[in-house]
Structures are given as structure tokens and as C-alpha cells.
Amino acid sequence: MTRYTVAERRELLIQATLRIIAADGVQSATTRAICREAGMAQASFHYAFRSRDALLAAAVQYALDDDVERTADALIGVLPEETDLPTLVHNCLAAYVESVIADPNREQAVLSLMGYARSVPDLQPIAEQTYRKYYELAANALQAAADLTGVPWRTDVTDLAPIVIAATDGITLAYLSTRDREVAELIARSAAQTLMMHAAVPADEVLG
């Protein structure tokens, strides 16, 4: 029989929880189902977590923190050395589309856990803090794009950041609901065009 440290048990149980939630929702993440998915005896569950609620809280924190990092990679990780601002903004949102398409199950788990966090009073601060992180990274991405291209924004990036996150939320929901790449790409293009209305660039340079 394989022996695991407490940290290893916690990781296995969290990952199993995310897989179950992605496939069947939070309501299906019972301790029995989670332990079976993790490949461990149910009796060993309490060596890692005191309760199912504690595990779900850990899964929420893990999934949302991971999603912030992945979103940052999608929005900022593609920034090249040189390009024009309209193309750069569109490419960043297009990269987010690709990240959703690459792993829709993870996105479904994050979406389900975000909804769960909003419904549990003790977890609501995590949901709020996560969105503040999303806004912060979106503002940083917009500022980085302006710095790279030398084109300033006419509107403060902190005011533009919610537009970016509304777009990424829309892309995620649309793709998970329809699996339609064209719709997700349309949202990305439309959001890029909206953002460029706030940039100090000539009208004929705005992405068409």
C-alpha cells in the first residue's frame, strides 16, 4: 500500500475534487467519490482534511489562485518585443481564447467553484479577492501593452480592467456552453475594438 505524506494526500484529494466538479458539479464531490477518484481509502480522508467543507474551501483557493496565474500567462505571457497596440490587445485576448479551448474541464471546475464560493459566507471573501486579482492583472497587462508600443491609454487602466475581465468571463461562458470557437473569437475581437476606443491612436489604426 502506498504511503503518502499529509501534503501529498491533500494534493491528491484536491486534484480529485477538481476533476469530479469539472465533470459533474460540486454536488457530486462527496468524500466517498473524492477518495475513490484519488485512489485512497475513505478512512484516510481525515488525515488530510477535517471535513468535506474544509476540502472544498482548499479546492476553491487552489483553483482560483491557479486560474489567476493562468489568466496572467494568457494576457501577459504573449507580449512580444514589438507590435502595434491594436494587434497586441487582440492577440492577448485571442491567447485567452486558446487557453480556454485547451482545457475546458479546468475552466468548468473554476466556474463551478467560483459559484460555490459566492454561496458560502466563509468563502465569499476568496471570490471577491480573486476578482480584485483579475482586475489587477488586467490593468497590468494593459499598462504593459501601452509601455511596449508607446501608445498611452486615454482612460485609466484600472477603469479599463473590468472590460477585459468581462470579456474573459464572456469567452469562458460562451465556449463552455457551445464549444463554438468562432463565438469566442468574436467576443475577443469585439472586446479589443471596445478597448481601442480608449487608446490614443488614430481611428484608422483601430482593429477592424
GROMACS .gro file of C-alpha atoms in nm:
model
  208
    1MET     CA    1   0.000   0.000   0.000
    2THR     CA    2   0.135   0.343  -0.097
    3ARG     CA    3   0.206   0.573   0.195
    4TYR     CA    4   0.152   0.945   0.143
    5THR     CA    5   0.254   1.246   0.345
    6VAL     CA    6  -0.024   1.479   0.459
    7ALA     CA    7   0.076   1.728   0.189
    8GLU     CA    8   0.060   1.457  -0.078
    9ARG     CA    9  -0.281   1.341   0.044
   10ARG     CA   10  -0.411   1.696   0.033
   11GLU     CA   11  -0.284   1.745  -0.322
   12LEU     CA   12  -0.435   1.417  -0.443
   13LEU     CA   13  -0.769   1.496  -0.284
   14ILE     CA   14  -0.779   1.850  -0.422
   15GLN     CA   15  -0.698   1.732  -0.774
   16ALA     CA   16  -0.959   1.456  -0.749
   17THR     CA   17  -1.213   1.711  -0.629
   18LEU     CA   18  -1.143   1.938  -0.926
   19ARG     CA   19  -1.187   1.651  -1.172
   20ILE     CA   20  -1.519   1.548  -1.019
   21ILE     CA   21  -1.650   1.904  -1.010
   22ALA     CA   22  -1.546   1.963  -1.370
   23ALA     CA   23  -1.738   1.655  -1.480
   24ASP     CA   24  -2.043   1.655  -1.254
   25GLY     CA   25  -2.056   1.969  -1.039
   26VAL     CA   26  -1.993   2.050  -0.674
   27GLN     CA   27  -2.288   1.844  -0.553
   28SER     CA   28  -2.119   1.528  -0.681
   29ALA     CA   29  -1.799   1.590  -0.484
   30THR     CA   30  -1.879   1.365  -0.188
   31THR     CA   31  -1.598   1.237   0.031
   32ARG     CA   32  -1.664   0.884  -0.095
   33ALA     CA   33  -1.645   0.990  -0.460
   34ILE     CA   34  -1.339   1.206  -0.400
   35CYS     CA   35  -1.147   0.933  -0.221
   36ARG     CA   36  -1.237   0.683  -0.492
   37GLU     CA   37  -1.118   0.926  -0.760
   38ALA     CA   38  -0.797   0.992  -0.564
   39GLY     CA   39  -0.733   0.620  -0.527
   40MET     CA   40  -0.725   0.617  -0.148
   41ALA     CA   41  -0.934   0.465   0.130
   42GLN     CA   42  -1.209   0.688   0.264
   43ALA     CA   43  -1.079   0.627   0.616
   44SER     CA   44  -0.764   0.818   0.526
   45PHE     CA   45  -0.957   1.132   0.428
   46HIS     CA   46  -0.941   1.288   0.775
   47TYR     CA   47  -0.564   1.261   0.784
   48ALA     CA   48  -0.568   1.543   0.528
   49PHE     CA   49  -0.890   1.742   0.590
   50ARG     CA   50  -1.117   1.770   0.889
   51SER     CA   51  -1.431   1.779   0.671
   52ARG     CA   52  -1.567   1.794   0.317
   53ASP     CA   53  -1.625   2.168   0.364
   54ALA     CA   54  -1.258   2.214   0.452
   55LEU     CA   55  -1.156   2.026   0.139
   56LEU     CA   56  -1.390   2.230  -0.080
   57ALA     CA   57  -1.251   2.551   0.072
   58ALA     CA   58  -0.898   2.434  -0.011
   59ALA     CA   59  -1.010   2.338  -0.364
   60VAL     CA   60  -1.166   2.682  -0.414
   61GLN     CA   61  -0.848   2.858  -0.304
   62TYR     CA   62  -0.629   2.631  -0.515
   63ALA     CA   63  -0.842   2.655  -0.829
   64LEU     CA   64  -0.893   3.031  -0.816
   65ASP     CA   65  -0.527   3.106  -0.742
   66ASP     CA   66  -0.427   2.877  -1.028
   67ASP     CA   67  -0.676   3.044  -1.262
   68VAL     CA   68  -0.536   3.388  -1.182
   69GLU     CA   69  -0.188   3.262  -1.275
   70ARG     CA   70  -0.311   3.102  -1.597
   71THR     CA   71  -0.505   3.414  -1.692
   72ALA     CA   72  -0.194   3.622  -1.631
   73ASP     CA   73   0.006   3.389  -1.854
   74ALA     CA   74  -0.255   3.423  -2.128
   75LEU     CA   75  -0.287   3.802  -2.110
   76ILE     CA   76   0.073   3.898  -2.038
   77GLY     CA   77   0.278   3.596  -2.140
   78VAL     CA   78   0.224   3.660  -2.512
   79LEU     CA   79   0.354   4.017  -2.514
   80PRO     CA   80   0.616   4.041  -2.792
   81GLU     CA   81   0.903   4.283  -2.828
   82GLU     CA   82   0.740   4.498  -3.095
   83THR     CA   83   0.391   4.532  -3.245
   84ASP     CA   84   0.114   4.787  -3.271
   85LEU     CA   85  -0.128   4.831  -2.982
   86PRO     CA   86  -0.449   4.715  -3.159
   87THR     CA   87  -0.286   4.390  -3.270
   88LEU     CA   88  -0.126   4.337  -2.930
   89VAL     CA   89  -0.454   4.380  -2.742
   90HIS     CA   90  -0.635   4.146  -2.977
   91ASN     CA   91  -0.358   3.885  -2.960
   92CYS     CA   92  -0.369   3.884  -2.580
   93LEU     CA   93  -0.744   3.816  -2.581
   94ALA     CA   94  -0.700   3.558  -2.857
   95ALA     CA   95  -0.442   3.384  -2.637
   96TYR     CA   96  -0.703   3.368  -2.362
   97VAL     CA   97  -0.945   3.204  -2.605
   98GLU     CA   98  -0.682   2.941  -2.678
   99SER     CA   99  -0.626   2.877  -2.307
  100VAL     CA  100  -0.997   2.808  -2.256
  101ILE     CA  101  -1.018   2.580  -2.559
  102ALA     CA  102  -0.706   2.392  -2.446
  103ASP     CA  103  -0.856   2.291  -2.110
  104PRO     CA  104  -1.234   2.343  -2.087
  105ASN     CA  105  -1.266   2.097  -1.799
  106ARG     CA  106  -1.043   2.312  -1.581
  107GLU     CA  107  -1.246   2.618  -1.675
  108GLN     CA  108  -1.568   2.436  -1.586
  109ALA     CA  109  -1.428   2.343  -1.246
  110VAL     CA  110  -1.320   2.701  -1.179
  111LEU     CA  111  -1.661   2.833  -1.282
  112SER     CA  112  -1.840   2.585  -1.054
  113LEU     CA  113  -1.611   2.658  -0.761
  114MET     CA  114  -1.650   3.034  -0.806
  115GLY     CA  115  -2.027   2.991  -0.788
  116TYR     CA  116  -1.989   2.773  -0.481
  117ALA     CA  117  -1.760   3.028  -0.313
  118ARG     CA  118  -2.014   3.304  -0.369
  119SER     CA  119  -2.283   3.094  -0.200
  120VAL     CA  120  -2.083   3.015   0.115
  121PRO     CA  121  -2.036   3.310   0.354
  122ASP     CA  122  -1.694   3.199   0.475
  123LEU     CA  123  -1.570   3.168   0.116
  124GLN     CA  124  -1.719   3.487  -0.027
  125PRO     CA  125  -1.403   3.687   0.056
  126ILE     CA  126  -1.199   3.446  -0.159
  127ALA     CA  127  -1.427   3.510  -0.457
  128GLU     CA  128  -1.404   3.886  -0.404
  129GLN     CA  129  -1.026   3.880  -0.363
  130THR     CA  130  -0.992   3.669  -0.676
  131TYR     CA  131  -1.178   3.921  -0.888
  132ARG     CA  132  -0.964   4.200  -0.749
  133LYS     CA  133  -0.660   3.999  -0.859
  134TYR     CA  134  -0.814   3.956  -1.205
  135TYR     CA  135  -0.866   4.332  -1.231
  136GLU     CA  136  -0.512   4.399  -1.115
  137LEU     CA  137  -0.353   4.165  -1.367
  138ALA     CA  138  -0.573   4.305  -1.647
  139ALA     CA  139  -0.464   4.658  -1.558
  140ASN     CA  140  -0.101   4.544  -1.555
  141ALA     CA  141  -0.144   4.380  -1.896
  142LEU     CA  142  -0.295   4.697  -2.042
  143GLN     CA  143  -0.017   4.911  -1.899
  144ALA     CA  144   0.247   4.672  -2.027
  145ALA     CA  145   0.093   4.686  -2.374
  146ALA     CA  146   0.099   5.066  -2.367
  147ASP     CA  147   0.460   5.071  -2.249
  148LEU     CA  148   0.569   4.827  -2.520
  149THR     CA  149   0.403   5.016  -2.803
  150GLY     CA  150   0.450   5.370  -2.674
  151VAL     CA  151   0.078   5.437  -2.717
  152PRO     CA  152  -0.094   5.564  -2.399
  153TRP     CA  153  -0.447   5.493  -2.287
  154ARG     CA  154  -0.683   5.792  -2.264
  155THR     CA  155  -0.871   5.612  -1.984
  156ASP     CA  156  -0.705   5.490  -1.665
  157VAL     CA  157  -0.615   5.121  -1.695
  158THR     CA  158  -0.787   5.045  -1.364
  159ASP     CA  159  -1.112   5.160  -1.524
  160LEU     CA  160  -1.046   4.952  -1.837
  161ALA     CA  161  -0.955   4.635  -1.649
  162PRO     CA  162  -1.319   4.531  -1.581
  163ILE     CA  163  -1.382   4.540  -1.958
  164VAL     CA  164  -1.104   4.287  -2.007
  165ILE     CA  165  -1.235   4.057  -1.734
  166ALA     CA  166  -1.593   4.089  -1.859
  167ALA     CA  167  -1.459   3.974  -2.195
  168THR     CA  168  -1.269   3.678  -2.050
  169ASP     CA  169  -1.575   3.577  -1.847
  170GLY     CA  170  -1.788   3.601  -2.160
  171ILE     CA  171  -1.542   3.397  -2.362
  172THR     CA  172  -1.535   3.128  -2.095
  173LEU     CA  173  -1.912   3.105  -2.055
  174ALA     CA  174  -1.977   3.112  -2.429
  175TYR     CA  175  -1.725   2.842  -2.510
  176LEU     CA  176  -1.826   2.612  -2.224
  177SER     CA  177  -2.190   2.644  -2.329
  178THR     CA  178  -2.147   2.600  -2.704
  179ARG     CA  179  -1.790   2.480  -2.775
  180ASP     CA  180  -1.807   2.733  -3.060
  181ARG     CA  181  -1.460   2.876  -3.130
  182GLU     CA  182  -1.598   3.140  -3.368
  183VAL     CA  183  -1.821   3.290  -3.098
  184ALA     CA  184  -1.531   3.304  -2.851
  185GLU     CA  185  -1.310   3.469  -3.111
  186LEU     CA  186  -1.586   3.719  -3.195
  187ILE     CA  187  -1.606   3.822  -2.828
  188ALA     CA  188  -1.227   3.866  -2.823
  189ARG     CA  189  -1.232   4.088  -3.134
  190SER     CA  190  -1.525   4.295  -3.008
  191ALA     CA  191  -1.359   4.349  -2.670
  192ALA     CA  192  -1.035   4.453  -2.841
  193GLN     CA  193  -1.225   4.705  -3.052
  194THR     CA  194  -1.400   4.842  -2.743
  195LEU     CA  195  -1.071   4.882  -2.561
  196MET     CA  196  -0.910   5.061  -2.855
  197MET     CA  197  -1.176   5.332  -2.829
  198HIS     CA  198  -0.990   5.433  -2.512
  199ALA     CA  199  -0.642   5.441  -2.670
  200ALA     CA  200  -0.464   5.747  -2.810
  201VAL     CA  201  -0.437   5.605  -3.163
  202PRO     CA  202  -0.579   5.735  -3.491
  203ALA     CA  203  -0.922   5.596  -3.577
  204ASP     CA  204  -0.789   5.417  -3.886
  205GLU     CA  205  -0.548   5.215  -3.671
  206VAL     CA  206  -0.821   5.062  -3.456
  207LEU     CA  207  -0.855   4.690  -3.521
  208GLY     CA  208  -1.123   4.627  -3.781
   0.00000   0.00000   0.00000
